Amino acid sequence: MSVPRPGLLASALLAVSLHPVTFAGQEGILPVGQQLRFRIYWGIIPVAETRVSVERVDYEGCEAAAIRVKTRSNAVVEKIYPVDDLIESIVDPRSLLPWRFTKKLSEGRYRCHEVTEFDRGRGRARWRSLLSGRTKEYPIEHDTRDLVSFMFSLRAARFVPGRRYHYQVMADEKIYDLWVKVLRREEVRLLDGTRIECLRLEPEAAFQGLFVRKGKMWIWVTAKPPLVVARVVARVPVASVKMILERLPPDTE
């Protein structure tokens, strides 16, 4: 994989910018219905917009939170390479463990519609493609998370510059190792002109859809919890892809 897919790049990295939803028994920082908006650039050209939101939903009779990451190409790029992606994680609002993960992508001629359901009681996950009809079942740990719910769970992390952190996440129907190296503090300018102090992170992983295999990726998150992604840069042999936050949510300013 030489170039990161725009929707997957956005979905896997934006979720760290979310905060807990307002539910009974849990302190809420991001009110239900609030959105975060990011702009994606291919080089210096704006190509798409991503919106991250959290909504209260009912899942099989239980109160749940739906974390949604939507990415759409802009009017200019739409004529050449249309992108319309939705990635959703339905989670238990108290443990933040996922019950269902859905990935629905439309990028140029590429199509993907997959659902993974987590059976904690049996210690199994069931993946299925709604396009091909293929299914797969595999073992999971008690705390296994998909990409979106994993990043969401890091909202209260306290990263220390110079340290390297190890995690495991579910992607591509498997469990993978993921490392996050904390580099240093840097100032980042948002699209609205605001300048904020951030920590520069360098993630490393070996699965498709989160980090490029041939290149580098860096993420800038606000220095103090709750973490908000301010900027993402992915450099590959043929291009540089950037994702920049429009503005900080009111509760973190």
XYZ file of N, CA and C in Angstrom:
759
model
N 0.854 -1.199 0.000
C 0.000 0.000 0.000
C 0.887 1.244 0.000
N 0.880 1.980 -1.054
C 1.788 3.117 -1.171
C 1.144 4.432 -0.794
N -0.178 4.497 -0.835
C -0.877 5.742 -0.545
C -2.014 5.476 0.427
N -2.165 6.252 1.474
C -3.248 6.033 2.428
C -4.590 6.403 1.823
N -5.602 5.552 1.995
C -6.941 5.870 1.512
C -7.486 7.003 2.370
N -8.094 8.028 1.751
C -8.507 9.206 2.513
C -9.476 8.921 3.639
N -10.462 8.080 3.382
C -11.434 7.810 4.421
C -10.865 7.030 5.580
N -10.022 6.061 5.279
C -9.423 5.267 6.338
C -8.431 6.082 7.145
N -7.689 6.927 6.456
C -6.771 7.821 7.162
C -7.528 8.652 8.179
N -8.638 9.209 7.733
C -9.424 10.060 8.624
C -10.032 9.271 9.767
N -10.651 8.138 9.442
C -11.385 7.407 10.473
C -10.489 6.884 11.571
N -9.341 6.394 11.198
C -8.478 5.785 12.191
C -7.813 6.784 13.102
N -7.682 8.004 12.657
C -6.927 8.985 13.420
C -7.789 10.017 14.104
N -8.971 10.254 13.579
C -9.804 11.293 14.161
C -10.440 10.870 15.461
N -10.670 9.615 15.620
C -11.413 9.188 16.799
C -10.705 9.525 18.097
N -9.385 9.685 18.078
C -8.684 10.073 19.297
C -9.092 11.462 19.746
N -9.733 12.226 18.872
C -10.128 13.585 19.218
C -11.459 13.635 19.950
N -12.122 12.487 20.066
C -13.410 12.456 20.740
C -13.237 12.362 22.246
N -14.301 12.704 22.943
C -14.289 12.628 24.397
C -15.545 11.893 24.826
N -15.679 11.544 26.106
C -16.826 10.781 26.545
C -18.139 11.509 26.293
N -19.150 10.721 26.000
C -20.478 11.273 25.781
C -21.174 11.462 27.120
N -22.198 12.296 27.150
C -22.934 12.506 28.393
C -23.947 11.377 28.583
N -23.630 10.433 29.447
C -24.517 9.333 29.790
C -24.567 9.226 31.308
N -25.614 8.600 31.793
C -25.744 8.428 33.237
C -24.550 7.654 33.772
N -23.953 8.160 34.856
C -22.852 7.458 35.478
C -21.498 7.753 34.875
N -21.435 8.644 33.898
C -20.138 8.963 33.298
C -20.066 10.448 33.033
N -18.949 11.069 33.398
C -18.797 12.493 33.170
C -18.669 12.756 31.681
N -19.457 13.692 31.175
C -19.421 13.980 29.756
C -18.638 15.232 29.460
N -17.803 15.161 28.441
C -17.033 16.317 28.025
C -17.496 16.813 26.667
N -17.790 15.890 25.770
C -18.296 16.256 24.452
C -19.799 16.026 24.415
N -20.616 17.076 24.379
C -22.063 16.890 24.359
C -22.507 16.100 23.134
N -23.524 15.268 23.318
C -24.073 14.507 22.205
C -24.520 15.474 21.118
N -24.144 15.183 19.882
C -24.534 16.037 18.762
C -23.452 17.003 18.319
N -22.428 17.216 19.159
C -21.343 18.115 18.764
C -20.459 17.439 17.720
N -19.966 18.229 16.754
C -19.128 17.689 15.695
C -17.762 18.352 15.673
N -16.765 17.583 15.247
C -15.440 18.114 14.957
C -15.239 18.025 13.451
N -14.688 19.075 12.867
C -14.516 19.108 11.416
C -13.039 19.249 11.066
N -12.620 18.470 10.080
C -11.243 18.483 9.602
C -11.231 18.638 8.082
N -10.158 19.217 7.579
C -9.966 19.318 6.137
C -8.758 18.473 5.753
N -8.908 17.722 4.670
C -7.836 16.857 4.190
C -7.216 17.464 2.933
N -5.882 17.483 2.897
C -5.138 18.038 1.764
C -4.286 16.952 1.116
N -4.225 16.989 -0.207
C -3.294 16.163 -0.974
C -2.224 17.127 -1.472
N -1.071 17.132 -0.825
C -0.099 18.190 -1.091
C -0.643 19.490 -0.515
N -0.813 20.497 -1.371
C -1.388 21.769 -0.924
C -2.837 21.920 -1.369
N -3.372 20.886 -2.009
C -4.725 20.953 -2.567
C -5.740 20.358 -1.596
N -6.762 21.116 -1.181
C -7.819 20.544 -0.339
C -8.647 19.550 -1.142
N -8.854 18.356 -0.608
C -9.545 17.316 -1.368
C -10.789 16.773 -0.673
N -10.877 16.897 0.648
C -12.017 16.289 1.345
C -12.214 16.915 2.713
N -13.370 16.621 3.297
C -13.682 17.067 4.655
C -14.134 15.868 5.469
N -13.716 15.830 6.720
C -14.124 14.760 7.626
C -14.842 15.348 8.830
N -15.932 14.706 9.228
C -16.684 15.122 10.413
C -16.760 13.948 11.385
N -16.490 14.248 12.642
C -16.534 13.229 13.688
C -17.646 13.597 14.659
N -18.494 12.637 14.986
C -19.617 12.929 15.877
C -19.897 11.742 16.789
N -20.621 12.015 17.867
C -21.079 10.972 18.788
C -22.568 11.168 19.005
N -23.323 10.073 18.917
C -24.769 10.146 19.125
C -25.212 9.050 20.080
N -26.262 9.341 20.812
C -26.875 8.342 21.690
C -27.765 7.445 20.824
N -27.614 6.126 20.950
C -28.411 5.185 20.167
C -28.847 4.028 21.057
N -29.799 3.249 20.550
C -30.220 2.016 21.207
C -29.632 0.851 20.419
N -28.937 -0.045 21.091
C -28.367 -1.210 20.414
C -28.850 -2.474 21.111
N -29.742 -3.173 20.439
C -30.309 -4.414 20.961
C -30.864 -4.230 22.369
N -31.567 -3.100 22.564
C -32.217 -2.826 23.831
C -31.345 -2.180 24.880
N -30.091 -1.898 24.539
C -29.166 -1.282 25.494
C -28.799 0.128 25.057
N -28.581 0.999 26.038
C -28.117 2.342 25.744
C -26.677 2.257 25.246
N -26.401 2.937 24.128
C -25.078 2.857 23.523
C -24.690 4.197 22.925
N -23.423 4.295 22.538
C -22.921 5.484 21.848
C -22.457 5.082 20.462
N -22.857 5.865 19.470
C -22.417 5.633 18.095
C -21.364 6.675 17.748
N -20.130 6.228 17.569
C -19.048 7.118 17.149
C -18.977 7.035 15.633
N -19.178 8.149 14.959
C -19.224 8.145 13.493
C -18.169 9.070 12.905
N -17.488 8.570 11.893
C -16.490 9.348 11.161
C -16.906 9.349 9.696
N -17.276 10.520 9.189
C -17.744 10.647 7.808
C -16.758 11.496 7.007
N -16.364 10.985 5.848
C -15.439 11.706 4.976
C -16.042 11.825 3.585
N -16.021 13.053 3.039
C -16.531 13.281 1.685
C -15.572 14.169 0.920
N -15.387 13.837 -0.356
C -14.547 14.659 -1.215
C -15.250 15.975 -1.497
N -14.462 17.016 -1.795
C -15.068 18.314 -2.100
C -15.562 18.353 -3.543
N -16.180 19.469 -3.930
C -16.836 19.567 -5.236
C -15.871 19.371 -6.396
N -14.642 19.847 -6.249
C -13.667 19.726 -7.336
C -13.212 18.279 -7.501
N -12.811 17.652 -6.400
C -12.306 16.280 -6.443
C -13.418 15.288 -6.749
N -14.636 15.629 -6.367
C -15.787 14.748 -6.583
C -15.908 14.311 -8.037
N -15.545 15.183 -8.963
C -15.672 14.875 -10.394
C -14.593 13.917 -10.877
N -13.482 13.853 -10.127
C -12.357 13.022 -10.549
C -12.277 11.733 -9.744
N -12.371 11.869 -8.430
C -12.227 10.723 -7.538
C -13.173 10.902 -6.354
N -14.447 10.576 -6.531
C -15.428 10.791 -5.461
C -15.187 9.887 -4.253
N -15.255 10.490 -3.079
C -15.098 9.755 -1.824
C -16.313 10.013 -0.945
N -16.922 8.952 -0.451
C -18.060 9.058 0.459
C -17.964 7.889 1.439
N -17.345 8.122 2.582
C -17.045 7.060 3.539
C -17.760 7.270 4.870
N -18.152 6.172 5.463
C -18.705 6.190 6.816
C -18.092 5.037 7.591
N -17.498 5.354 8.728
C -17.005 4.319 9.629
C -17.627 4.576 10.996
N -18.202 3.516 11.569
C -18.979 3.672 12.798
C -18.623 2.586 13.796
N -18.514 2.992 15.049
C -18.311 2.034 16.129
C -19.407 2.244 17.165
N -20.185 1.198 17.414
C -21.213 1.231 18.455
C -20.585 0.687 19.731
N -20.511 1.524 20.767
C -19.787 1.127 21.978
C -20.657 1.211 23.225
N -20.249 0.435 24.225
C -20.811 0.566 25.564
C -20.304 1.896 26.120
N -21.185 2.829 26.477
C -20.735 4.154 26.906
C -19.971 4.156 28.226
N -20.008 3.072 28.956
C -19.309 3.028 30.240
C -17.916 2.404 30.122
N -17.827 1.290 29.418
C -16.525 0.631 29.253
C -15.816 1.093 27.987
N -16.569 1.689 27.066
C -16.072 2.101 25.752
C -15.623 0.916 24.904
N -16.039 -0.294 25.271
C -15.753 -1.469 24.452
C -16.780 -1.568 23.332
N -16.348 -1.939 22.127
C -17.267 -1.967 20.987
C -18.165 -3.195 20.977
N -19.394 -2.973 20.525
C -20.320 -4.060 20.267
C -20.387 -4.356 18.770
N -20.282 -3.296 17.966
C -20.347 -3.495 16.512
C -19.500 -2.437 15.813
N -18.786 -2.854 14.788
C -17.955 -1.951 13.997
C -18.359 -2.078 12.534
N -18.665 -0.938 11.898
C -19.099 -0.931 10.502
C -18.181 -0.053 9.674
N -17.791 -0.559 8.516
C -16.947 0.194 7.588
C -17.617 0.183 6.219
N -18.058 1.360 5.764
C -18.715 1.485 4.467
C -17.973 2.549 3.662
N -17.223 2.106 2.653
C -16.369 3.006 1.888
C -16.763 3.045 0.422
N -16.707 4.235 -0.149
C -16.901 4.437 -1.587
C -15.851 5.440 -2.030
N -14.789 4.952 -2.672
C -13.663 5.798 -3.065
C -13.298 5.486 -4.510
N -13.667 6.389 -5.424
C -13.476 6.101 -6.835
C -14.316 4.891 -7.205
N -13.673 3.855 -7.734
C -14.385 2.621 -8.070
C -14.346 1.598 -6.938
N -13.628 1.920 -5.902
C -13.493 0.984 -4.787
C -14.725 1.018 -3.893
N -15.207 -0.176 -3.503
C -16.348 -0.285 -2.604
C -16.032 -1.271 -1.486
N -16.528 -0.954 -0.305
C -16.344 -1.838 0.844
C -17.502 -1.615 1.806
N -18.110 -2.690 2.255
C -19.161 -2.600 3.270
C -19.019 -3.821 4.177
N -18.429 -3.606 5.344
C -18.131 -4.701 6.259
C -18.667 -4.403 7.655
N -19.044 -5.458 8.350
C -19.541 -5.334 9.726
C -18.837 -6.369 10.600
N -18.364 -5.933 11.750
C -17.776 -6.848 12.731
C -18.565 -6.738 14.025
N -19.036 -7.869 14.538
C -19.781 -7.904 15.792
C -18.953 -8.633 16.849
N -18.931 -8.066 18.054
C -18.098 -8.598 19.131
C -18.956 -9.369 20.132
N -18.638 -10.633 20.324
C -19.324 -11.475 21.303
C -18.373 -11.669 22.484
N -18.503 -10.815 23.496
C -17.590 -10.866 24.643
C -17.758 -12.155 25.450
N -18.989 -12.645 25.515
C -19.240 -13.855 26.289
C -18.494 -15.061 25.741
N -18.437 -15.176 24.427
C -17.761 -16.305 23.780
C -16.301 -16.007 23.470
N -15.914 -14.734 23.598
C -14.544 -14.371 23.249
C -14.282 -14.484 21.766
N -15.291 -14.126 20.957
C -15.165 -14.239 19.503
C -15.670 -12.966 18.834
N -15.148 -12.702 17.639
C -15.654 -11.619 16.792
C -16.076 -12.235 15.466
N -17.178 -11.732 14.924
C -17.666 -12.251 13.638
C -17.658 -11.129 12.614
N -16.862 -11.305 11.562
C -16.756 -10.327 10.478
C -17.546 -10.826 9.279
N -18.206 -9.899 8.589
C -18.900 -10.271 7.352
C -18.878 -9.120 6.373
N -18.767 -9.482 5.100
C -18.830 -8.510 4.018
C -20.236 -8.521 3.450
N -20.885 -7.356 3.442
C -22.236 -7.275 2.905
C -22.236 -7.253 1.386
N -21.068 -7.112 0.781
C -20.972 -7.099 -0.683
C -20.676 -8.484 -1.242
N -19.738 -9.197 -0.644
C -19.359 -10.516 -1.168
C -20.064 -11.668 -0.467
N -20.572 -11.402 0.739
C -21.206 -12.463 1.499
C -20.231 -13.287 2.324
N -18.940 -12.982 2.232
C -17.931 -13.712 2.996
C -18.086 -13.443 4.492
N -17.740 -14.444 5.290
C -17.766 -14.290 6.745
C -16.493 -14.888 7.342
N -16.170 -14.452 8.538
C -14.997 -14.981 9.233
C -15.187 -14.777 10.725
N -14.803 -15.771 11.507
C -14.880 -15.664 12.961
C -13.493 -15.905 13.545
N -13.133 -15.108 14.547
C -11.794 -15.249 15.127
C -11.831 -14.877 16.608
N -10.845 -15.355 17.383
C -10.836 -15.107 18.835
C -10.443 -13.677 19.166
N -10.979 -13.153 20.269
C -10.632 -11.819 20.752
C -10.376 -11.890 22.251
N -9.701 -10.875 22.768
C -9.488 -10.763 24.205
C -10.664 -10.013 24.831
N -10.703 -9.953 26.147
C -11.833 -9.304 26.817
C -11.883 -7.806 26.537
N -10.714 -7.218 26.183
C -10.670 -5.774 25.952
C -10.321 -5.409 24.506
N -10.521 -6.338 23.570
C -10.219 -6.061 22.162
C -11.093 -4.932 21.635
N -10.464 -4.003 20.911
C -11.187 -2.860 20.349
C -10.894 -2.728 18.863
N -11.840 -2.120 18.152
C -11.594 -1.741 16.767
C -10.813 -0.431 16.763
N -10.452 0.047 15.557
C -9.637 1.255 15.454
C -10.294 2.471 16.088
N -11.575 2.663 15.785
C -12.260 3.866 16.249
C -12.440 3.856 17.763
N -12.952 2.759 18.308
C -13.163 2.715 19.762
C -11.835 2.721 20.515
N -10.787 2.166 19.905
C -9.468 2.206 20.540
C -8.987 3.646 20.679
N -9.032 4.403 19.586
C -8.583 5.783 19.637
C -9.449 6.593 20.602
N -10.744 6.298 20.600
C -11.665 6.980 21.506
C -11.264 6.750 22.956
N -10.796 5.527 23.241
C -10.432 5.193 24.621
C -9.177 5.924 25.089
N -8.399 6.479 24.162
C -7.170 7.187 24.525
C -7.405 8.640 24.910
N -8.666 9.059 25.017
C -8.966 10.476 25.240
C -8.303 11.027 26.501
N -8.113 10.147 27.497
C -7.546 10.613 28.765
C -6.077 10.221 28.931
N -5.441 9.767 27.855
C -4.036 9.342 27.953
C -3.134 10.506 28.324
N -2.100 10.185 29.051
C -1.089 11.186 29.410
C 0.255 10.735 28.837
N 0.477 11.118 27.592
C 1.699 10.721 26.908
C 2.899 11.504 27.430
N 4.024 10.820 27.560
C 5.264 11.432 28.042
C 6.273 11.472 26.900
N 6.783 12.657 26.536
C 7.779 12.751 25.465
C 8.965 11.822 25.720
N 9.389 11.137 24.660
C 10.513 10.218 24.768
C 10.117 8.776 25.018
N 8.849 8.532 25.332
C 8.408 7.168 25.607
C 7.737 6.553 24.389
N 7.674 5.218 24.379
C 7.045 4.457 23.292
C 6.012 3.524 23.914
N 4.774 3.593 23.426
C 3.670 2.844 24.017
C 3.221 1.731 23.073
N 2.847 0.598 23.645
C 2.423 -0.563 22.858
C 0.951 -0.871 23.113
N 0.220 -1.169 22.022
C -1.200 -1.515 22.112
C -1.494 -2.650 21.138
N -2.695 -3.211 21.248
C -3.191 -4.173 20.272
C -4.585 -3.744 19.846
N -4.851 -3.813 18.533
C -6.150 -3.405 18.009
C -6.614 -4.389 16.946
N -7.916 -4.362 16.658
C -8.492 -5.196 15.628
C -8.563 -4.414 14.318
N -8.027 -5.002 13.239
C -8.109 -4.405 11.905
C -7.894 -5.510 10.883
N -8.506 -5.342 9.699
C -8.344 -6.344 8.639
C -8.663 -7.754 9.130
N -9.650 -7.857 9.999
C -10.125 -9.145 10.518
C -9.084 -9.878 11.362
N -8.120 -9.140 11.907
C -7.091 -9.750 12.740
C -6.759 -8.826 13.909
N -5.960 -9.331 14.849
C -5.465 -8.525 15.960
C -4.018 -8.145 15.653
N -3.712 -6.842 15.733
C -2.386 -6.362 15.363
C -1.740 -5.580 16.504
N -0.407 -5.564 16.465
C 0.360 -4.726 17.384
C 0.454 -3.311 16.836
N 0.413 -2.349 17.731
C 0.529 -0.945 17.367
C 1.433 -0.257 18.390
N 2.372 0.535 17.895
C 3.263 1.295 18.766
C 3.070 2.779 18.519
N 3.133 3.552 19.562
C 3.049 5.008 19.457
C 4.267 5.607 20.149
N 5.095 6.298 19.361
C 6.284 6.954 19.900
C 5.961 8.429 20.119
N 6.210 8.933 21.320
C 5.961 10.339 21.637
C 7.261 11.106 21.406
N 7.259 12.017 20.428
C 8.489 12.701 20.044
C 8.770 13.937 20.891
N 7.958 14.989 20.748
C 8.246 16.245 21.462
C 7.021 17.150 21.412
N 7.104 18.270 22.139
C 6.054 19.284 22.109
C 6.301 20.242 20.949
N 5.232 20.601 20.229
C 5.327 21.547 19.119
C 4.055 22.380 19.055
N 4.156 23.562 18.490
C 2.983 24.421 18.314
C 2.351 24.134 16.958
N 1.024 24.051 16.942
C 0.282 23.755 15.714
C -0.740 24.850 15.459
N -0.879 25.226 14.197
C -1.853 26.247 13.802
C -3.066 25.570 13.174
N -4.253 25.842 13.725
C -5.491 25.287 13.199
C -5.982 26.115 12.019
N -7.019 25.627 11.346
C -7.534 26.333 10.175
C -8.113 27.694 10.518
N -8.614 27.858 11.742
C -9.178 29.159 12.131
C -8.107 30.132 12.618
N -6.834 29.729 12.543
C -5.737 30.603 12.942
C -5.252 30.415 14.364
N -5.997 29.665 15.165
C -5.593 29.419 16.554
C -4.304 28.606 16.607
N -3.409 28.973 17.516
C -2.170 28.219 17.722
C -2.240 27.522 19.078
N -1.948 26.228 19.094
C -2.055 25.455 20.327
C -0.821 24.573 20.510
N -0.499 24.304 21.780
C 0.629 23.426 22.083
C 0.194 21.970 21.954
N 0.984 21.189 21.239
C 0.635 19.796 20.987
C 1.820 18.873 21.241
N 1.517 17.583 21.351
C 2.534 16.540 21.377
C 2.576 15.888 20.004
N 3.778 15.711 19.488
C 3.934 15.067 18.184
C 4.155 13.573 18.386
N 3.252 12.761 17.816
C 3.312 11.311 17.953
C 3.686 10.671 16.623
N 4.408 9.570 16.703
C 4.728 8.796 15.499
C 4.225 7.370 15.694
N 3.095 7.019 15.057
C 2.549 5.667 15.199
C 3.216 4.706 14.229
N 3.277 3.443 14.634
C 3.828 2.395 13.786
C 2.922 1.180 13.906
N 2.522 0.642 12.749
C 1.682 -0.544 12.744
C 1.858 -1.251 11.418
N 1.342 -2.469 11.345
C 1.571 -3.281 10.153
C 0.283 -3.670 9.453
N -0.751 -2.841 9.591
C -1.997 -3.213 8.937
C -2.521 -2.111 8.036
N -3.289 -2.519 7.052
C -3.808 -1.620 6.045
C -4.876 -0.719 6.635
N -4.892 0.541 6.187
C -5.975 1.417 6.568
C -5.697 2.318 7.740
N -4.574 2.122 8.425
C -4.261 3.032 9.525
C -2.960 3.761 9.260
N -1.910 3.035 8.947
C -0.628 3.666 8.690
C -0.027 3.089 7.418
N 0.633 3.926 6.660
C 1.208 3.495 5.393
C 2.380 2.555 5.634
N 2.576 1.610 4.727
C 3.676 0.662 4.858
C 4.981 1.277 4.370
N 4.906 2.121 3.372
C 6.104 2.725 2.794
C 6.025 4.231 2.981
N 6.458 4.704 4.101
C 6.389 6.128 4.364
C 6.335 6.374 5.859
N 5.975 7.580 6.228
C 5.907 7.974 7.625
C 4.605 8.695 7.912
N 4.182 8.620 9.163
C 2.996 9.351 9.575
C 3.233 9.958 10.949
N 2.724 11.196 11.131
C 2.834 11.867 12.418
C 1.480 12.436 12.800
N 1.180 12.427 14.095
C -0.071 12.956 14.613
C 0.258 13.969 15.706
N -0.371 15.132 15.655
C -0.216 16.138 16.708
C -1.498 16.175 17.522
N -1.401 15.902 18.828
C -2.565 15.947 19.708
C -2.334 17.022 20.758
N -3.419 17.607 21.235
C -3.289 18.638 22.264
C -2.509 18.082 23.449
N -1.690 18.930 24.057
C -0.754 18.475 25.087
C -1.437 17.995 26.359
N -2.651 18.503 26.631
C -3.343 18.137 27.865
C -4.646 17.407 27.544
N -4.984 16.362 28.336
C -6.273 15.696 28.166
C -7.412 16.668 28.445
N -8.585 16.491 27.828
C -8.884 15.427 26.883
C -8.211 15.658 25.530
N -7.611 14.611 24.972
C -6.837 14.744 23.748
C -7.713 15.087 22.549
N -7.211 15.978 21.725
C -7.864 16.340 20.471
C -6.799 16.323 19.385
N -7.047 15.619 18.302
C -6.124 15.633 17.173
C -6.192 16.994 16.507
N -5.043 17.631 16.347
C -4.987 18.944 15.707
C -4.490 18.857 14.273
N -3.631 17.888 14.000
C -3.007 17.797 12.680
C -2.480 16.378 12.465
N -2.558 15.923 11.205
C -2.000 14.630 10.817
C -1.258 14.820 9.504
N -0.077 14.242 9.396
C 0.688 14.287 8.146
C 1.154 12.876 7.817
N 0.875 12.424 6.598
C 1.355 11.131 6.109
C 2.184 11.380 4.858
N 3.429 10.949 4.888
C 4.314 11.131 3.736
C 4.635 9.773 3.127
N 4.324 9.651 1.842
C 4.591 8.432 1.092
C 5.381 8.814 -0.152
N 5.902 7.829 -0.906
C 6.757 8.165 -2.040
C 6.156 9.128 -3.059
N 4.846 9.114 -3.246
C 4.265 9.920 -4.321
C 3.565 11.185 -3.849
N 3.386 11.360 -2.541
C 2.610 12.525 -2.106
C 2.735 12.739 -0.607
N 2.143 13.848 -0.158
C 2.020 14.146 1.265
C 0.553 14.448 1.537
N -0.023 13.731 2.490
C -1.428 13.924 2.841
C -1.493 14.570 4.218
N -2.260 15.655 4.330
C -2.409 16.361 5.606
C -3.870 16.418 6.006
N -4.107 16.404 7.302
C -5.448 16.557 7.836
C -5.358 17.547 8.987
N -6.132 18.637 8.922
C -6.015 19.718 9.899
C -7.379 20.022 10.517
N -7.391 20.181 11.834
C -8.619 20.516 12.553
C -9.037 21.948 12.245
N -10.336 22.144 12.039
C -10.850 23.486 11.743
C -10.761 24.394 12.960
N -11.288 23.915 14.097
C -11.227 24.695 15.340
C -11.424 23.758 16.527
N -10.954 24.184 17.687
C -11.153 23.390 18.893
C -12.609 23.444 19.335
N -13.142 22.346 19.879
C -14.486 22.415 20.449
C -14.476 23.355 21.644
N -15.580 24.054 21.924
C -15.633 25.048 23.007
C -15.177 24.530 24.359
N -15.429 23.259 24.648
C -15.117 22.728 25.971
C -13.636 22.449 26.184
N -12.805 22.598 25.138
C -11.374 22.341 25.300
C -10.542 23.592 25.084
N -11.167 24.714 24.787
C -10.428 25.945 24.518
C -9.886 26.548 25.810
